[in-house]
Amino acid sequence: QKEVEQNSGPLSVPEGAIASLNCTYSDRVSQSFFWYRQYSGKSPELIMSIYSNGDKEDGRFTAQLNKASQYVSLLIRDSQPSDSATYLCAPKGNDYKLSFGAGTTVTVRA
Amino acid sequence: GAVVSQHPSRVICKSGTSVKIECRSLDFQATTMFWYRQFPKQSLMLMATSNEGSKATYEQGVEKDKFLINHASLTLSTLTVTSAHPEDSSFYICSATPGLYNEQFFGPGTRLTVL
C-alpha cells in the first residue's frame, strides 16, 4: 500500500501571504512527483512537477523535494483568492501510477 | 497544449442501463490513459490503466466486466459502465500521458448519476 500523507486542512491564509503545503510518501522508489490543484467540482489540474532533490520554481509556486526524507512540499507565494482550492500531492511509482494524498484545502481570505 | 477532453460532462441514467464515457487527447498521442473515480470529499481512486491496442489492467476490487475499457486509438479511450446502479454514481475522470515517464493530464471529468 503506497501511502501519501498531506498536512490536514483546511489551511486559511490571508491574501498576499505564503501558503505552505507538505507531503510525505511511503514508496521509496518514487522518482517523479506532481502537485495538482483541484477546484470544487472540477478535475485536477497539473501545476508543478519535480524530479530532482532541491527546489523548483514556477511563477508564484515553488516545489521542494527531499527523497531521502521522502518529503515534498509546495509553497504558494503572494496567495490570491483564485488559489483557493484543494491541492493534491501525487508521487509516481515505478509502476507509472500516481498515488494521491487526501489533499489539503486552501482558503485565501481577501 | 496537453488538452484532454471527456464526453459527456454529465449524465443521468436509470438503474440497469449502460453508459459510455469518452476520453480524448486533443493535441498529443496518449500511449496510456488512466481512469479514476472520485466520490464526494474523497481523493481520486485509480480504477484501471488503458494502453492503446491492448487490454486494460484493473486495480484490485474493480470489476472488469462492469467497467469496460477500450483504448482503440492513441487519442481515444472509452469507459462503459454496464448495468449501472445508484452506487456507481460518482465523478469519473480520465487522464492521458504521452509517455509513462511524462506527466498525466486530466480530462474535465464526467459526473454520473444513476437513478
Short mmCIF file of C-alpha atoms in Angstrom, two decimals, chain B residues 41-111:
data_model
loop_
_atom_site.label_atom_id
_atom_site.label_comp_id
_atom_site.label_asym_id
_atom_site.label_seq_id
_atom_site.Cartn_x
_atom_site.Cartn_y
_atom_site.Cartn_z
CA LYS B 41 -14.96 14.61 -0.20
CA GLN B 42 -12.58 11.80 -1.17
CA SER B 43 -9.42 11.67 -3.21
CA LEU B 44 -9.05 10.09 -6.62
CA MET B 45 -9.07 6.32 -6.84
CA LEU B 46 -7.44 4.68 -9.83
CA MET B 47 -9.76 2.19 -11.50
CA ALA B 48 -7.75 0.99 -14.46
CA THR B 49 -4.86 1.64 -16.80
CA SER B 50 -5.57 1.61 -20.51
CA ASN B 51 -2.93 1.07 -23.17
CA GLU B 52 -3.61 1.54 -26.86
CA GLY B 53 -4.26 -1.72 -28.61
CA SER B 54 -4.17 -3.92 -25.54
CA LYS B 55 -6.42 -4.94 -22.71
CA ALA B 56 -6.82 -2.63 -19.77
CA THR B 57 -5.40 -3.56 -16.41
CA TYR B 58 -7.73 -3.08 -13.49
CA GLU B 59 -6.98 -2.19 -9.91
CA GLN B 60 -7.86 -4.62 -7.20
CA GLY B 61 -11.55 -4.57 -6.41
CA VAL B 62 -12.64 -3.05 -9.71
CA GLU B 63 -14.93 -5.34 -11.72
CA LYS B 64 -13.62 -5.53 -15.26
CA ASP B 65 -16.91 -6.92 -16.57
CA LYS B 66 -18.77 -3.96 -15.14
CA PHE B 67 -16.35 -1.25 -16.21
CA LEU B 68 -15.42 -1.99 -19.81
CA ILE B 69 -12.48 -0.06 -21.17
CA ASN B 70 -11.48 0.20 -24.81
CA HIS B 71 -8.40 2.11 -25.96
CA ALA B 72 -8.88 1.85 -29.69
CA SER B 73 -6.50 4.59 -30.81
CA LEU B 74 -3.72 6.79 -29.49
CA THR B 75 -6.21 9.58 -28.85
CA LEU B 76 -9.34 7.82 -27.62
CA SER B 77 -10.24 5.62 -24.68
CA THR B 78 -13.76 4.76 -23.61
CA LEU B 79 -15.20 3.59 -20.30
CA THR B 80 -18.55 1.83 -20.34
CA VAL B 81 -20.35 1.38 -17.07
CA THR B 82 -22.58 -1.62 -17.65
CA SER B 83 -25.80 -2.26 -15.75
CA ALA B 84 -25.30 0.86 -13.71
CA HIS B 85 -26.66 1.06 -10.18
CA PRO B 86 -27.05 4.01 -7.82
CA GLU B 87 -23.81 3.11 -6.03
CA ASP B 88 -21.98 3.71 -9.32
CA SER B 89 -22.93 7.37 -9.14
CA SER B 90 -19.65 9.22 -8.98
CA PHE B 91 -17.27 11.61 -10.72
CA TYR B 92 -15.32 9.69 -13.37
CA ILE B 93 -12.11 11.30 -14.55
CA CYS B 94 -9.67 10.15 -17.18
CA SER B 95 -6.07 11.17 -17.60
CA ALA B 96 -3.71 10.77 -20.51
CA THR B 97 0.03 10.76 -20.86
CA PRO B 98 2.26 10.92 -23.93
CA GLY B 99 4.61 8.51 -22.23
CA LEU B 100 4.89 6.73 -18.93
CA TYR B 101 7.76 8.98 -17.87
CA ASN B 102 5.69 12.11 -18.56
CA GLU B 103 3.02 13.96 -16.63
CA GLN B 104 -0.59 12.86 -16.59
CA PHE B 105 -3.09 15.38 -17.86
CA PHE B 106 -6.65 15.10 -16.66
CA GLY B 107 -9.88 15.47 -18.55
CA PRO B 108 -12.66 17.63 -17.11
CA GLY B 109 -14.50 14.62 -15.70
CA THR B 110 -17.93 13.08 -16.14
CA ARG B 111 -20.48 13.25 -13.36
#
